[in-house]
Amino acid sequence: MPSKPVTLRPITRKPANGPAPRHRPTRSETEAAVRVLIEWAGDDPDREGLKGTPGRVARSYEEFFRGYDTDPVELLQRTFEEIEGYDEMVVLKDIRFESHCEHHMAPIIGKAHLAYLPKHRVVGISKLARLVEVFGRRLQIQEKMTVQIANTLNEVLQPKGVGVVIEAAHQCMTTRGVHKPGVAMVTSHMLGAFRDDPSTRREFLAFVGVPGTVPLGNV
């Protein structure tokens, strides 16, 4: 018998990244700001190669930061209760994501590994990947993103435990500043059984591999 989908009641929560801006600039204001940046860099925004750049940058920002347009809790509302008593670990690993550092707006490129121990319900695996995408497509720091993903899974599914590990390369330190390519940052957040039970935590880490073994490339 196929699993029966269950739609949960909406959960009252504060916006993930604080209150919404009081004023969201228009497209023309955004493009004008890009022109200023081009001039500040020392180039001419009216030369042939740069005439269309302000519009292209605005469109690319819509893609880079589309995570602000999705409520992560609503994303996970459709769950399944008919799981035939399944209570073992659910793991989705090597979820590639692209984000941007909130300090320098430089790319963060990495992979996330998610796991939870179901209590009464499970969620479609595509929703887990999209959850990473929602938080990744925002201005971020890796530590905060790790906690946001874990807390959202825990809040909506109310499982026995949640584990999240993220490995990523930060171009704010590979292409500027200390210029150290090939360095990966690893963060984790464990809740419930993943925090309290060392064997559960070890099993999860064994599933995803020893931190640092996921190839990120020389980014």
CSV table of C-alpha atoms in Angstrom, one decimal:
chain,number,residue,atom,x,y,z
A,1,MET,CA,0.0,0.0,0.0
A,2,PRO,CA,1.4,3.4,-0.9
A,3,SER,CA,2.3,5.8,1.8
A,4,LYS,CA,-0.4,8.2,2.9
A,5,PRO,CA,0.7,11.8,2.6
A,6,VAL,CA,0.0,14.0,5.7
A,7,THR,CA,-0.1,17.8,5.6
A,8,LEU,CA,0.9,19.3,8.9
A,9,ARG,CA,-0.5,22.4,10.5
A,10,PRO,CA,1.6,25.5,9.8
A,11,ILE,CA,4.2,26.2,12.5
A,12,THR,CA,4.4,29.8,13.8
A,13,ARG,CA,8.0,31.0,13.5
A,14,LYS,CA,10.1,34.0,13.1
A,15,PRO,CA,11.7,34.7,9.6
A,16,ALA,CA,14.9,32.6,9.3
A,17,ASN,CA,17.1,35.6,8.8
A,18,GLY,CA,15.3,38.3,10.7
A,19,PRO,CA,12.6,40.8,9.6
A,20,ALA,CA,12.2,41.5,5.9
A,21,PRO,CA,13.8,44.7,4.5
A,22,ARG,CA,11.7,47.8,4.8
A,23,HIS,CA,12.4,48.6,1.2
A,24,ARG,CA,13.2,46.2,-1.6
A,25,PRO,CA,14.9,48.1,-4.4
A,26,THR,CA,13.4,48.1,-7.8
A,27,ARG,CA,15.1,46.5,-10.8
A,28,SER,CA,16.2,49.9,-12.1
A,29,GLU,CA,17.6,50.9,-8.7
A,30,THR,CA,19.5,47.6,-8.6
A,31,GLU,CA,21.0,48.1,-12.0
A,32,ALA,CA,22.0,51.6,-11.1
A,33,ALA,CA,23.8,50.3,-8.1
A,34,VAL,CA,25.7,47.8,-10.3
A,35,ARG,CA,26.7,50.7,-12.6
A,36,VAL,CA,28.2,52.5,-9.6
A,37,LEU,CA,30.2,49.4,-8.7
A,38,ILE,CA,31.5,49.1,-12.2
A,39,GLU,CA,32.6,52.8,-12.1
A,40,TRP,CA,34.1,52.3,-8.6
A,41,ALA,CA,36.2,49.4,-10.0
A,42,GLY,CA,37.6,51.8,-12.6
A,43,ASP,CA,35.7,50.8,-15.7
A,44,ASP,CA,33.1,52.5,-18.0
A,45,PRO,CA,29.6,50.9,-17.7
A,46,ASP,CA,28.7,52.4,-21.1
A,47,ARG,CA,31.4,50.6,-23.0
A,48,GLU,CA,30.1,47.8,-25.3
A,49,GLY,CA,31.2,44.8,-23.2
A,50,LEU,CA,29.5,46.2,-20.0
A,51,LYS,CA,26.3,47.8,-21.3
A,52,GLY,CA,24.2,44.8,-20.5
A,53,THR,CA,26.1,43.9,-17.3
A,54,PRO,CA,23.8,45.7,-14.8
A,55,GLY,CA,20.8,43.7,-16.1
A,56,ARG,CA,22.7,40.4,-16.1
A,57,VAL,CA,23.9,41.0,-12.6
A,58,ALA,CA,20.4,41.7,-11.3
A,59,ARG,CA,19.0,38.6,-13.0
A,60,SER,CA,21.9,36.5,-11.5
A,61,TYR,CA,21.2,37.9,-8.0
A,62,GLU,CA,17.5,36.7,-8.4
A,63,GLU,CA,18.9,33.2,-8.9
A,64,PHE,CA,21.6,33.4,-6.3
A,65,PHE,CA,19.3,34.6,-3.5
A,66,ARG,CA,16.0,32.9,-4.4
A,67,GLY,CA,16.0,31.1,-1.1
A,68,TYR,CA,14.4,34.2,0.5
A,69,ASP,CA,11.3,33.5,-1.5
A,70,THR,CA,10.6,30.1,0.1
A,71,ASP,CA,9.5,29.3,3.6
A,72,PRO,CA,11.5,26.2,4.6
A,73,VAL,CA,8.9,25.0,7.1
A,74,GLU,CA,6.1,25.1,4.4
A,75,LEU,CA,8.5,23.2,2.1
A,76,LEU,CA,8.5,20.2,4.6
A,77,GLN,CA,4.8,20.2,5.4
A,78,ARG,CA,3.9,17.2,3.2
A,79,THR,CA,5.1,14.1,5.1
A,80,PHE,CA,4.2,10.4,5.2
A,81,GLU,CA,3.0,8.4,8.2
A,82,GLU,CA,2.6,4.9,6.7
A,83,ILE,CA,6.2,3.8,7.0
A,84,GLU,CA,5.5,0.2,8.2
A,85,GLY,CA,7.3,0.9,11.5
A,86,TYR,CA,10.6,2.0,9.9
A,87,ASP,CA,12.7,3.6,12.6
A,88,GLU,CA,16.2,3.3,11.3
A,89,MET,CA,18.4,6.2,10.1
A,90,VAL,CA,17.5,8.1,6.9
A,91,VAL,CA,20.5,9.7,5.3
A,92,LEU,CA,20.9,11.9,2.2
A,93,LYS,CA,24.5,12.7,1.5
A,94,ASP,CA,26.6,14.7,-0.9
A,95,ILE,CA,24.0,17.4,-1.6
A,96,ARG,CA,25.9,19.9,-3.5
A,97,PHE,CA,25.0,23.6,-2.8
A,98,GLU,CA,26.2,27.0,-3.8
A,99,SER,CA,25.8,29.9,-1.4
A,100,HIS,CA,27.3,33.3,-0.8
A,101,CYS,CA,29.3,34.6,2.2
A,102,GLU,CA,27.4,37.3,4.0
A,103,HIS,CA,30.6,39.1,4.9
A,104,HIS,CA,32.1,39.4,1.4
A,105,MET,CA,29.3,38.1,-0.9
A,106,ALA,CA,31.9,35.6,-2.3
A,107,PRO,CA,30.7,32.1,-3.3
A,108,ILE,CA,30.6,29.2,-0.8
A,109,ILE,CA,30.6,25.9,-2.7
A,110,GLY,CA,30.2,22.6,-0.9
A,111,LYS,CA,28.2,19.5,0.0
A,112,ALA,CA,25.7,18.8,2.8
A,113,HIS,CA,24.9,15.5,4.5
A,114,LEU,CA,21.6,15.2,6.3
A,115,ALA,CA,20.2,12.4,8.5
A,116,TYR,CA,17.3,11.9,10.9
A,117,LEU,CA,15.8,9.0,12.9
A,118,PRO,CA,12.0,9.0,12.2
A,119,LYS,CA,9.6,8.7,15.0
A,120,HIS,CA,6.2,8.9,13.3
A,121,ARG,CA,6.7,10.3,9.8
A,122,VAL,CA,9.2,10.7,6.9
A,123,VAL,CA,9.6,13.3,4.2
A,124,GLY,CA,10.4,12.9,0.5
A,125,ILE,CA,14.1,12.9,-0.1
A,126,SER,CA,13.8,15.7,-2.8
A,127,LYS,CA,12.5,17.9,0.0
A,128,LEU,CA,15.7,17.4,2.0
A,129,ALA,CA,17.8,18.5,-1.0
A,130,ARG,CA,15.5,21.5,-1.5
A,131,LEU,CA,15.8,22.4,2.2
A,132,VAL,CA,19.6,22.7,1.7
A,133,GLU,CA,18.9,24.8,-1.5
A,134,VAL,CA,16.6,27.2,0.4
A,135,PHE,CA,19.1,28.1,3.1
A,136,GLY,CA,22.0,28.0,0.6
A,137,ARG,CA,20.4,30.5,-1.7
A,138,ARG,CA,20.7,33.3,0.9
A,139,LEU,CA,23.6,35.4,2.3
A,140,GLN,CA,25.1,32.9,4.8
A,141,ILE,CA,27.8,31.8,7.1
A,142,GLN,CA,28.3,28.1,7.1
A,143,GLU,CA,27.8,27.7,10.9
A,144,LYS,CA,24.4,29.4,10.8
A,145,MET,CA,23.3,27.4,7.7
A,146,THR,CA,24.2,24.1,9.4
A,147,VAL,CA,22.0,25.0,12.4
A,148,GLN,CA,19.1,26.3,10.4
A,149,ILE,CA,18.8,23.1,8.4
A,150,ALA,CA,19.0,20.9,11.5
A,151,ASN,CA,16.6,23.0,13.5
A,152,THR,CA,14.0,23.1,10.7
A,153,LEU,CA,14.1,19.3,10.2
A,154,ASN,CA,13.8,18.8,13.9
A,155,GLU,CA,10.9,21.3,14.3
A,156,VAL,CA,8.8,19.9,11.4
A,157,LEU,CA,9.4,16.2,11.6
A,158,GLN,CA,9.9,15.9,15.4
A,159,PRO,CA,12.1,12.9,14.9
A,160,LYS,CA,14.2,11.0,17.5
A,161,GLY,CA,17.2,12.9,16.3
A,162,VAL,CA,18.8,15.0,13.5
A,163,GLY,CA,22.4,15.2,12.2
A,164,VAL,CA,23.8,17.7,9.7
A,165,VAL,CA,27.3,17.9,8.4
A,166,ILE,CA,28.4,20.5,5.8
A,167,GLU,CA,31.8,20.6,4.0
A,168,ALA,CA,32.5,23.7,1.9
A,169,ALA,CA,35.2,25.8,0.3
A,170,HIS,CA,34.9,29.6,0.8
A,171,GLN,CA,36.1,31.8,-1.9
A,172,CYS,CA,36.4,34.7,0.5
A,173,MET,CA,39.6,33.0,1.6
A,174,THR,CA,40.6,31.2,-1.6
A,175,THR,CA,40.5,34.1,-4.0
A,176,ARG,CA,41.2,37.0,-1.6
A,177,GLY,CA,42.7,37.6,1.8
A,178,VAL,CA,44.9,34.7,2.7
A,179,HIS,CA,44.6,33.1,-0.7
A,180,LYS,CA,44.5,29.4,0.5
A,181,PRO,CA,42.8,27.3,-2.2
A,182,GLY,CA,41.9,23.6,-1.5
A,183,VAL,CA,40.8,24.3,2.1
A,184,ALA,CA,37.5,22.9,3.2
A,185,MET,CA,35.6,24.0,6.3
A,186,VAL,CA,33.5,21.3,8.1
A,187,THR,CA,30.6,22.1,10.4
A,188,SER,CA,28.1,19.9,12.2
A,189,HIS,CA,25.0,20.1,14.3
A,190,MET,CA,23.5,17.1,16.1
A,191,LEU,CA,20.2,17.0,17.9
A,192,GLY,CA,18.4,14.3,19.9
A,193,ALA,CA,19.9,10.8,19.5
A,194,PHE,CA,22.7,12.1,17.3
A,195,ARG,CA,23.9,14.3,20.2
A,196,ASP,CA,23.1,12.0,23.1
A,197,ASP,CA,24.0,8.6,21.6
A,198,PRO,CA,27.7,8.2,20.5
A,199,SER,CA,26.9,5.0,18.5
A,200,THR,CA,24.2,6.8,16.5
A,201,ARG,CA,26.5,9.7,15.8
A,202,ARG,CA,29.3,7.3,14.7
A,203,GLU,CA,26.9,5.5,12.4
A,204,PHE,CA,25.9,8.7,10.7
A,205,LEU,CA,29.5,9.9,10.3
A,206,ALA,CA,30.5,6.5,8.9
A,207,PHE,CA,27.7,6.7,6.3
A,208,VAL,CA,28.9,10.1,5.1
A,209,GLY,CA,32.6,9.3,5.4
A,210,VAL,CA,35.3,10.9,7.4
A,211,PRO,CA,35.1,14.7,7.2
A,212,GLY,CA,37.3,16.0,4.4
A,213,THR,CA,37.0,13.0,2.1
A,214,VAL,CA,34.3,14.6,-0.1
A,215,PRO,CA,36.2,16.2,-3.1
A,216,LEU,CA,35.4,19.8,-3.5
A,217,GLY,CA,37.9,20.6,-6.2
A,218,ASN,CA,40.4,23.4,-6.1
A,219,VAL,CA,37.9,26.2,-5.6
